[in-house]
């Protein structure tokens, strides 16, 4: 995403990515690099996925990003103690010199993504340098901030995208050339993705990357809560300080387009029958006696014509679409762009959750946000709740709204592939 249309001041101060001394697992001290990695903290399906990761290796990164104890304070102290112990035992070691890191992900379907991991100067949305597109939940920001304070570390990079000049940009040229050399690490995780990491330490290469990125702005693809956490923690420390920067992965989507998927909702304590009864006369409701893939195809077809959702949890799939226009007019704020008012996530939150089902969107006892479709369905059926399956929004819509300074409802999108947590960390006091 270029800075055209922004002020000269913003154009002069774009993305400021700085080298850091990465903190990485010593492969000789752990069972395997794959066994100590994890998806980002908010993608881990709990409790099943959490238990699986904890048992994969005693040093799995999930013990830092999702520590388990009876109170928030105890959890954060446990993570800090664990990090200190792993450092003292040499489980985690610091790279000898500062660098930026080229990170590659590849799957079995031919998808290849490469980006650059570094410490990015934290900025406010008003600066137009890093653009959020979703609202955040204050309690999640507070939770992540407490964990980062306790550990004095950025434990996992968030994912940012920018629109460069594709293969002709200086940054991409450096990335491609570095990727021709043997990597610092290479591993394949159980989801089938292979991961490779290289360091950029040559001063000329670093200067070329930094100069190129300084002309661009970025969109937060994944990690709104962690970026909001970076912003909060920066204000708590006198500048200049290491807290002026936060760990990110920057991907040029002109060269490496991301996938955009939906984030689904699991409504606790609301049986499907009750959810459907409340929608009678407000939406068209059709029962689909088909398996999940075909139900998702039907959802995609319906979403082309307007707002549509799949409800499940009772062993069947129920497609709801064609909402009553008067209902939408009564429940959706009129002071936002049409692209925002017609989003499925807007209709879900403003109309269904707030008005029809009366479920607070930030109450974890009433609602969960899950990335994996099959896991959402399975948990709804097991718990007796309702899964609301979403159709993904197009990346162009996300980018256009972000440029207008309009944030989407929280957890509206899932960009990917997401960086694996545990491959490189940033300690702020080393």
CSV table of C-alpha atoms in Angstrom, one decimal:
chain,number,residue,atom,x,y,z
A,1,UNK,CA,0.0,0.0,0.0
A,2,UNK,CA,1.6,3.2,-1.1
A,3,UNK,CA,1.4,6.6,0.7
A,4,UNK,CA,-0.1,8.5,-2.2
A,5,UNK,CA,-2.7,10.9,-1.0
A,6,UNK,CA,-1.1,11.3,2.4
A,7,UNK,CA,0.8,14.4,3.6
A,8,UNK,CA,4.5,14.9,2.8
A,9,UNK,CA,5.3,14.5,6.5
A,10,UNK,CA,3.7,11.0,6.5
A,11,UNK,CA,5.5,10.1,3.2
A,12,UNK,CA,8.8,11.1,4.7
A,13,UNK,CA,8.3,8.9,7.8
A,14,UNK,CA,6.9,5.6,6.6
A,15,UNK,CA,7.7,2.2,8.0
A,16,UNK,CA,10.8,2.3,10.2
A,17,UNK,CA,12.0,-1.3,10.6
A,18,UNK,CA,15.1,-1.9,12.7
A,19,UNK,CA,17.3,-4.9,13.2
A,20,UNK,CA,17.3,-6.7,16.6
A,21,UNK,CA,19.1,-9.7,18.1
A,22,UNK,CA,16.7,-12.5,17.7
A,23,UNK,CA,16.0,-14.9,20.5
A,24,UNK,CA,15.7,-18.4,19.1
A,25,UNK,CA,15.5,-22.0,20.3
A,26,UNK,CA,18.7,-24.0,20.3
A,27,UNK,CA,17.8,-27.0,18.1
A,28,UNK,CA,20.1,-29.2,20.0
A,29,UNK,CA,18.2,-28.5,23.3
A,30,UNK,CA,14.7,-29.3,22.1
A,31,UNK,CA,13.0,-32.3,20.6
A,32,UNK,CA,12.4,-30.5,17.3
A,33,UNK,CA,11.7,-27.0,16.1
A,34,UNK,CA,8.3,-28.1,14.8
A,35,UNK,CA,7.4,-29.4,18.3
A,36,UNK,CA,8.1,-26.1,20.0
A,37,UNK,CA,6.1,-23.9,17.6
A,38,UNK,CA,2.5,-22.8,17.9
A,39,UNK,CA,-0.1,-20.9,15.9
A,40,UNK,CA,-0.6,-17.3,17.2
A,41,UNK,CA,-2.1,-17.2,20.7
A,42,UNK,CA,-5.6,-16.2,19.5
A,43,UNK,CA,-5.7,-19.0,16.9
A,44,UNK,CA,-5.1,-21.8,19.3
A,45,UNK,CA,-8.3,-23.7,19.9
A,46,UNK,CA,-8.7,-24.1,23.6
A,47,UNK,CA,-8.6,-26.3,25.5
A,48,UNK,CA,-8.0,-29.1,23.0
A,49,UNK,CA,-5.3,-27.4,20.9
A,50,UNK,CA,-3.6,-26.0,24.0
A,51,UNK,CA,-3.3,-29.4,25.7
A,52,UNK,CA,-2.0,-30.8,22.4
A,53,UNK,CA,0.7,-28.2,22.1
A,54,UNK,CA,1.7,-28.4,25.7
A,55,UNK,CA,2.3,-32.2,25.4
A,56,UNK,CA,4.2,-31.8,22.1
A,57,UNK,CA,7.3,-30.6,23.9
A,58,UNK,CA,8.0,-29.3,27.4
A,59,UNK,CA,9.5,-26.2,25.8
A,60,UNK,CA,6.6,-25.4,23.4
A,61,UNK,CA,6.2,-21.6,23.0
A,62,UNK,CA,2.5,-21.9,24.1
A,63,UNK,CA,3.9,-22.0,27.7
A,64,UNK,CA,5.0,-18.4,27.1
A,65,UNK,CA,2.1,-17.0,25.0
A,66,UNK,CA,-0.7,-18.9,26.8
A,67,UNK,CA,0.6,-19.7,30.3
A,68,UNK,CA,-1.8,-21.6,32.5
A,69,UNK,CA,-2.4,-20.7,36.1
A,70,UNK,CA,-5.3,-19.9,38.4
A,71,UNK,CA,-5.1,-16.1,38.2
A,72,UNK,CA,-3.9,-13.6,35.5
A,73,UNK,CA,-1.0,-12.5,37.7
A,74,UNK,CA,0.1,-16.0,38.4
A,75,UNK,CA,-0.1,-16.8,34.6
A,76,UNK,CA,2.1,-13.8,33.7
A,77,UNK,CA,4.6,-14.6,36.5
A,78,UNK,CA,4.8,-18.2,35.3
A,79,UNK,CA,5.5,-17.0,31.8
A,80,UNK,CA,8.3,-14.7,33.0
A,81,UNK,CA,9.8,-17.4,35.2
A,82,UNK,CA,9.7,-19.9,32.3
A,83,UNK,CA,11.4,-17.5,29.9
A,84,UNK,CA,14.1,-16.7,32.5
A,85,UNK,CA,14.7,-20.4,33.1
A,86,UNK,CA,14.9,-21.2,29.3
A,87,UNK,CA,17.4,-18.4,28.9
A,88,UNK,CA,19.6,-19.6,31.8
A,89,UNK,CA,19.4,-23.2,30.6
A,90,UNK,CA,20.3,-22.2,27.0
A,91,UNK,CA,17.0,-23.5,25.6
A,92,UNK,CA,16.6,-20.0,24.0
A,93,UNK,CA,19.7,-18.2,22.8
A,94,UNK,CA,20.3,-14.8,21.4
A,95,UNK,CA,21.7,-14.3,18.0
A,96,UNK,CA,25.2,-12.8,18.0
A,97,UNK,CA,24.5,-9.6,16.0
A,98,UNK,CA,21.4,-7.6,15.2
A,99,UNK,CA,19.6,-8.3,12.0
A,100,UNK,CA,16.3,-8.4,10.1
A,101,UNK,CA,15.0,-11.9,9.3
A,102,UNK,CA,13.6,-13.2,6.0
A,103,UNK,CA,10.8,-15.6,6.8
A,104,UNK,CA,9.4,-18.1,4.3
A,105,UNK,CA,6.3,-20.3,4.5
A,106,UNK,CA,5.4,-22.9,1.9
A,107,UNK,CA,2.5,-25.4,1.8
A,108,UNK,CA,1.9,-28.5,-0.3
A,109,UNK,CA,-0.4,-26.7,-2.7
A,110,UNK,CA,2.3,-24.5,-4.1
A,111,UNK,CA,1.6,-21.4,-2.0
A,112,UNK,CA,4.8,-19.5,-1.2
A,113,UNK,CA,5.0,-16.5,1.1
A,114,UNK,CA,8.1,-14.5,2.1
A,115,UNK,CA,8.4,-11.5,4.3
A,116,UNK,CA,10.7,-9.6,6.6
A,117,UNK,CA,10.7,-9.8,10.4
A,118,UNK,CA,12.0,-6.8,12.4
A,119,UNK,CA,11.3,-4.3,15.1
A,120,UNK,CA,8.9,-1.7,13.7
A,121,UNK,CA,8.6,1.8,15.1
A,122,UNK,CA,5.2,2.0,16.9
A,123,UNK,CA,2.9,4.7,15.6
A,124,UNK,CA,-0.6,6.0,16.1
A,125,UNK,CA,-3.3,5.5,13.5
A,126,UNK,CA,-3.4,9.2,13.0
A,127,UNK,CA,0.1,9.1,11.5
A,128,UNK,CA,-1.2,7.0,8.6
A,129,UNK,CA,1.8,4.6,8.7
A,130,UNK,CA,0.2,1.4,10.2
A,131,UNK,CA,-3.5,1.2,9.5
A,132,UNK,CA,-5.8,-0.9,11.6
A,133,UNK,CA,-9.0,-2.3,10.1
A,134,UNK,CA,-10.7,-3.9,13.1
A,135,UNK,CA,-11.7,-2.7,16.6
A,136,UNK,CA,-10.1,-4.4,19.6
A,137,UNK,CA,-11.4,-5.7,22.9
A,138,UNK,CA,-10.0,-3.8,25.8
A,139,UNK,CA,-9.7,-6.8,28.1
A,140,UNK,CA,-7.6,-8.7,25.5
A,141,UNK,CA,-5.2,-5.7,25.1
A,142,UNK,CA,-4.9,-5.5,28.9
A,143,UNK,CA,-4.1,-9.2,29.1
A,144,UNK,CA,-1.4,-9.0,26.4
A,145,UNK,CA,0.1,-5.9,27.9
A,146,UNK,CA,0.4,-7.6,31.3
A,147,UNK,CA,2.1,-10.6,29.7
A,148,UNK,CA,4.5,-8.4,27.8
A,149,UNK,CA,5.3,-6.3,30.9
A,150,UNK,CA,6.0,-9.5,32.9
A,151,UNK,CA,8.2,-11.1,30.3
A,152,UNK,CA,9.7,-7.9,28.8
A,153,UNK,CA,9.5,-9.5,25.4
A,154,UNK,CA,7.7,-9.6,22.1
A,155,UNK,CA,6.9,-13.3,22.0
A,156,UNK,CA,5.4,-13.6,18.6
A,157,UNK,CA,5.4,-11.3,15.5
A,158,UNK,CA,2.2,-9.8,14.2
A,159,UNK,CA,1.4,-9.8,10.5
A,160,UNK,CA,1.4,-6.6,8.5
A,161,UNK,CA,1.0,-6.2,4.7
A,162,UNK,CA,2.2,-3.4,2.4
A,163,UNK,CA,1.9,-2.9,-1.3
A,164,UNK,CA,5.3,-2.6,-2.8
A,165,UNK,CA,6.4,-2.8,-6.4
A,166,UNK,CA,6.5,-6.6,-6.4
A,167,UNK,CA,9.7,-8.2,-7.7
A,168,UNK,CA,11.2,-4.9,-8.7
A,169,UNK,CA,11.4,-3.4,-5.2
A,170,UNK,CA,14.8,-3.2,-3.3
A,171,UNK,CA,13.4,-5.0,-0.3
A,172,UNK,CA,12.1,-7.9,-2.4
A,173,UNK,CA,15.4,-8.1,-4.3
A,174,UNK,CA,17.2,-8.5,-1.0
A,175,UNK,CA,14.7,-11.0,0.3
A,176,UNK,CA,14.9,-13.2,-2.9
A,177,UNK,CA,18.7,-13.1,-2.9
A,178,UNK,CA,19.0,-14.0,0.8
A,179,UNK,CA,16.6,-16.9,0.3
A,180,UNK,CA,19.1,-18.5,-2.1
A,181,UNK,CA,21.5,-19.2,0.8
A,182,UNK,CA,21.2,-21.9,3.5
A,183,UNK,CA,18.7,-20.9,6.2
A,184,UNK,CA,19.3,-20.4,9.9
A,185,UNK,CA,16.5,-22.9,10.5
A,186,UNK,CA,14.1,-25.1,8.5
A,187,UNK,CA,11.2,-27.1,9.8
A,188,UNK,CA,7.8,-28.5,8.8
A,189,UNK,CA,4.9,-28.1,11.2
A,190,UNK,CA,2.1,-30.6,11.6
A,191,UNK,CA,-0.2,-28.5,9.4
A,192,UNK,CA,2.0,-29.3,6.5
A,193,UNK,CA,3.6,-25.8,6.2
A,194,UNK,CA,7.4,-25.7,5.8
A,195,UNK,CA,9.1,-22.7,7.5
A,196,UNK,CA,12.6,-21.3,6.8
A,197,UNK,CA,14.4,-18.3,8.4
A,198,UNK,CA,17.4,-16.3,7.3
A,199,UNK,CA,19.1,-13.3,8.8
A,200,UNK,CA,20.0,-10.1,7.0
A,201,UNK,CA,23.1,-8.5,8.7
A,202,UNK,CA,24.9,-6.9,5.8
A,203,UNK,CA,24.8,-3.1,6.3
A,204,UNK,CA,24.2,-2.4,2.7
A,205,UNK,CA,21.3,-4.9,2.5
A,206,UNK,CA,19.8,-3.5,5.7
A,207,UNK,CA,20.0,0.0,4.4
A,208,UNK,CA,18.3,-1.0,1.1
A,209,UNK,CA,15.4,-2.7,2.9
A,210,UNK,CA,14.9,0.2,5.3
A,211,UNK,CA,15.0,2.8,2.6
A,212,UNK,CA,12.5,0.9,0.5
A,213,UNK,CA,10.1,0.4,3.5
A,214,UNK,CA,10.3,4.0,4.5
A,215,UNK,CA,8.2,4.9,1.5
A,216,UNK,CA,5.3,2.7,2.4
A,217,UNK,CA,2.4,2.3,4.9
A,218,UNK,CA,1.1,-1.0,6.1
A,219,UNK,CA,-2.2,-2.7,6.9
A,220,UNK,CA,-2.5,-4.8,10.0
A,221,UNK,CA,-3.5,-8.2,8.6
A,222,UNK,CA,-3.3,-10.1,11.9
A,223,UNK,CA,-2.5,-8.8,15.4
A,224,UNK,CA,-4.7,-5.8,16.1
A,225,UNK,CA,-4.6,-6.5,19.8
A,226,UNK,CA,-0.9,-6.9,19.9
A,227,UNK,CA,-0.4,-3.7,18.0
A,228,UNK,CA,-2.7,-1.9,20.4
A,229,UNK,CA,-0.6,-3.5,23.2
A,230,UNK,CA,2.6,-2.1,21.7
A,231,UNK,CA,1.0,1.4,21.5
A,232,UNK,CA,-0.1,1.2,25.2
A,233,UNK,CA,3.3,-0.1,26.4
A,234,UNK,CA,5.2,2.6,24.5
A,235,UNK,CA,3.3,5.3,26.4
A,236,UNK,CA,4.4,3.7,29.7
A,237,UNK,CA,8.1,4.1,29.0
A,238,UNK,CA,10.2,7.2,28.4
A,239,UNK,CA,11.3,7.5,24.9
A,240,UNK,CA,13.7,6.5,23.4
A,241,UNK,CA,13.3,3.0,24.7
A,242,UNK,CA,13.1,-0.6,23.3
A,243,UNK,CA,9.3,-0.2,23.8
A,244,UNK,CA,9.2,2.3,20.9
A,245,UNK,CA,9.3,-0.7,18.7
A,246,UNK,CA,7.4,-3.9,18.3
A,247,UNK,CA,8.0,-7.3,16.6
A,248,UNK,CA,6.3,-7.6,13.2
A,249,UNK,CA,6.4,-9.7,10.0
A,250,UNK,CA,6.0,-7.4,6.9
A,251,UNK,CA,4.8,-9.0,3.7
A,252,UNK,CA,4.7,-7.3,0.3
A,253,UNK,CA,1.3,-8.5,-1.1
A,254,UNK,CA,2.1,-7.2,-4.5
A,255,UNK,CA,4.7,-10.0,-4.6
A,256,UNK,CA,3.1,-12.5,-2.2
A,257,UNK,CA,-0.7,-12.2,-1.9
A,258,UNK,CA,-2.2,-13.3,1.4
A,259,UNK,CA,-5.3,-15.5,1.8
A,260,UNK,CA,-8.3,-14.0,3.5
A,261,UNK,CA,-10.5,-16.3,5.5
A,262,UNK,CA,-13.3,-15.8,8.0
A,263,UNK,CA,-13.3,-16.0,11.7
A,264,UNK,CA,-16.3,-17.8,13.1
A,265,UNK,CA,-18.4,-17.3,16.2
A,266,UNK,CA,-19.3,-19.9,18.8
A,267,UNK,CA,-22.3,-18.7,21.0
A,268,UNK,CA,-22.3,-20.4,24.4
A,269,UNK,CA,-25.6,-21.3,26.0
A,270,UNK,CA,-27.7,-20.6,22.9
A,271,UNK,CA,-29.1,-23.7,21.3
A,272,UNK,CA,-29.5,-23.7,17.6
A,273,UNK,CA,-33.3,-24.1,17.9
A,274,UNK,CA,-33.5,-21.0,20.1
A,275,UNK,CA,-31.3,-19.0,17.8
A,276,UNK,CA,-33.4,-19.9,14.7
A,277,UNK,CA,-36.7,-19.2,16.5
A,278,UNK,CA,-35.5,-15.7,17.3
A,279,UNK,CA,-34.9,-15.1,13.6
A,280,UNK,CA,-38.3,-16.2,12.4
A,281,UNK,CA,-39.7,-13.6,10.0
A,282,UNK,CA,-36.5,-11.6,10.1
A,283,UNK,CA,-34.3,-13.7,7.8
A,284,UNK,CA,-34.9,-16.4,5.3
A,285,UNK,CA,-34.0,-19.8,6.9
A,286,UNK,CA,-33.2,-22.9,4.9
A,287,UNK,CA,-32.1,-26.2,6.3
A,288,UNK,CA,-29.3,-27.8,4.3
A,289,UNK,CA,-29.0,-31.6,4.5
A,290,UNK,CA,-25.5,-31.6,3.2
A,291,UNK,CA,-21.9,-32.1,4.6
A,292,UNK,CA,-19.8,-29.1,5.6
A,293,UNK,CA,-18.0,-28.4,2.3
A,294,UNK,CA,-21.3,-28.2,0.4
A,295,UNK,CA,-22.9,-26.1,3.1
A,296,UNK,CA,-19.9,-23.6,2.8
A,297,UNK,CA,-20.4,-23.6,-1.0
A,298,UNK,CA,-24.1,-22.7,-0.5
A,299,UNK,CA,-23.0,-19.9,2.0
A,300,UNK,CA,-20.6,-18.5,-0.7
A,301,UNK,CA,-23.3,-18.4,-3.3
A,302,UNK,CA,-25.8,-16.7,-0.9
A,303,UNK,CA,-23.1,-14.2,0.2
A,304,UNK,CA,-22.8,-13.0,-3.5
A,305,UNK,CA,-26.4,-11.7,-3.2
A,306,UNK,CA,-26.2,-10.2,0.3
A,307,UNK,CA,-25.7,-10.9,3.9
A,308,UNK,CA,-25.7,-14.6,4.7
A,309,UNK,CA,-24.6,-16.9,7.6
A,310,UNK,CA,-24.5,-20.6,8.4
A,311,UNK,CA,-25.9,-21.7,11.8
A,312,UNK,CA,-25.0,-25.1,13.1
A,313,UNK,CA,-24.5,-27.1,16.3
A,314,UNK,CA,-27.5,-29.4,16.1
A,315,UNK,CA,-26.1,-31.8,13.5
A,316,UNK,CA,-27.5,-29.8,10.6
A,317,UNK,CA,-26.6,-26.6,8.7
A,318,UNK,CA,-29.1,-23.8,8.5
A,319,UNK,CA,-28.5,-21.0,5.9
A,320,UNK,CA,-29.9,-17.7,6.9
A,321,UNK,CA,-30.0,-14.9,4.4
A,322,UNK,CA,-32.2,-12.1,2.9
A,323,UNK,CA,-32.5,-10.1,6.1
A,324,UNK,CA,-35.5,-7.8,6.5
A,325,UNK,CA,-34.5,-4.4,5.2
A,326,UNK,CA,-36.5,-2.6,8.0
A,327,UNK,CA,-34.6,-4.6,10.6
A,328,UNK,CA,-31.3,-3.5,9.1
A,329,UNK,CA,-32.4,0.1,8.9
A,330,UNK,CA,-33.3,0.0,12.6
A,331,UNK,CA,-30.2,-1.7,13.9
A,332,UNK,CA,-27.2,-0.6,11.8
A,333,UNK,CA,-25.7,2.9,12.3
A,334,UNK,CA,-26.3,5.1,9.3
A,335,UNK,CA,-23.2,7.3,9.8
A,336,UNK,CA,-20.7,4.8,8.3
A,337,UNK,CA,-19.8,4.1,4.6
A,338,UNK,CA,-22.1,1.7,2.7
A,339,UNK,CA,-19.2,-0.8,2.5
A,340,UNK,CA,-19.2,-1.0,6.3
A,341,UNK,CA,-22.9,-1.0,6.7
A,342,UNK,CA,-23.3,-4.0,4.4
A,343,UNK,CA,-20.5,-6.1,5.9
A,344,UNK,CA,-21.6,-9.5,7.2
A,345,UNK,CA,-19.7,-8.8,10.4
A,346,UNK,CA,-21.6,-5.5,10.8
A,347,UNK,CA,-24.9,-7.2,10.4
A,348,UNK,CA,-23.8,-10.0,12.7
A,349,UNK,CA,-22.7,-7.7,15.5
A,350,UNK,CA,-25.2,-4.8,15.2
A,351,UNK,CA,-28.3,-6.8,14.2
A,352,UNK,CA,-28.0,-10.4,15.3
A,353,UNK,CA,-25.8,-10.3,18.5
A,354,UNK,CA,-26.9,-6.9,19.8
A,355,UNK,CA,-30.6,-6.8,18.8
A,356,UNK,CA,-31.8,-10.3,18.2
A,357,UNK,CA,-29.8,-12.6,20.4
A,358,UNK,CA,-28.7,-10.0,23.0
A,359,UNK,CA,-25.1,-11.4,23.3
A,360,UNK,CA,-22.3,-9.1,24.3
A,361,UNK,CA,-19.5,-9.3,21.7
A,362,UNK,CA,-16.7,-9.0,24.3
A,363,UNK,CA,-18.0,-11.5,26.9
A,364,UNK,CA,-15.9,-14.7,26.7
A,365,UNK,CA,-18.5,-16.6,28.7
A,366,UNK,CA,-21.1,-15.9,26.0
A,367,UNK,CA,-19.1,-15.9,22.7
A,368,UNK,CA,-15.8,-17.3,21.3
A,369,UNK,CA,-14.0,-16.4,18.1
A,370,UNK,CA,-12.5,-19.4,16.3
A,371,UNK,CA,-10.5,-19.5,13.1
A,372,UNK,CA,-10.9,-23.2,12.3
A,373,UNK,CA,-14.2,-24.0,10.6
A,374,UNK,CA,-14.4,-27.7,11.6
A,375,UNK,CA,-13.3,-27.0,15.1
A,376,UNK,CA,-16.1,-24.4,15.5
A,377,UNK,CA,-18.7,-26.9,14.3
A,378,UNK,CA,-17.4,-29.7,16.6
A,379,UNK,CA,-17.3,-27.5,19.7
A,380,UNK,CA,-20.9,-26.2,19.0
A,381,UNK,CA,-22.2,-29.8,18.7
A,382,UNK,CA,-20.3,-30.9,21.8
A,383,UNK,CA,-21.3,-27.9,24.0
A,384,UNK,CA,-24.9,-27.5,22.8
A,385,UNK,CA,-24.2,-24.0,21.5
A,386,UNK,CA,-24.6,-22.3,18.2
A,387,UNK,CA,-21.8,-21.9,15.6
A,388,UNK,CA,-22.2,-19.0,13.3
A,389,UNK,CA,-20.1,-19.6,10.2
A,390,UNK,CA,-19.0,-16.6,8.2
A,391,UNK,CA,-18.0,-16.0,4.6
A,392,UNK,CA,-14.7,-14.2,4.2
A,393,UNK,CA,-14.6,-10.5,3.2
A,394,UNK,CA,-12.4,-9.5,0.2
A,395,UNK,CA,-9.0,-7.9,0.9
A,396,UNK,CA,-9.8,-4.9,-1.3
A,397,UNK,CA,-12.8,-4.0,1.0
A,398,UNK,CA,-10.6,-4.3,4.0
A,399,UNK,CA,-7.9,-2.1,2.5
A,400,UNK,CA,-10.4,0.5,1.2
A,401,UNK,CA,-12.1,0.9,4.6
A,402,UNK,CA,-8.7,1.1,6.4
A,403,UNK,CA,-7.7,3.9,4.0
A,404,UNK,CA,-10.9,5.8,5.0
A,405,UNK,CA,-10.0,5.3,8.7
A,406,UNK,CA,-13.1,3.1,9.2
A,407,UNK,CA,-12.6,0.1,11.4
A,408,UNK,CA,-14.5,-3.1,10.9
A,409,UNK,CA,-16.2,-5.0,13.7
A,410,UNK,CA,-13.6,-7.0,15.7
A,411,UNK,CA,-12.5,-10.4,14.4
A,412,UNK,CA,-13.9,-9.7,10.9
A,413,UNK,CA,-11.0,-11.2,8.9
A,414,UNK,CA,-8.3,-13.9,9.2
A,415,UNK,CA,-5.4,-13.1,6.9
A,416,UNK,CA,-2.9,-15.9,6.4
A,417,UNK,CA,-0.8,-17.8,6.4
A,418,UNK,CA,0.1,-16.5,9.8
A,419,UNK,CA,3.7,-16.6,11.1
A,420,UNK,CA,4.4,-19.6,13.4
A,421,UNK,CA,5.1,-18.5,17.0
A,422,UNK,CA,8.4,-19.7,18.4
A,423,UNK,CA,10.7,-19.3,15.5
A,424,UNK,CA,12.1,-15.9,16.6
A,425,UNK,CA,11.3,-13.8,19.6
A,426,UNK,CA,12.5,-10.3,20.7
A,427,UNK,CA,13.7,-9.7,24.2
A,428,UNK,CA,13.5,-6.0,25.2
A,429,UNK,CA,16.1,-6.1,27.9
A,430,UNK,CA,18.9,-8.0,26.1
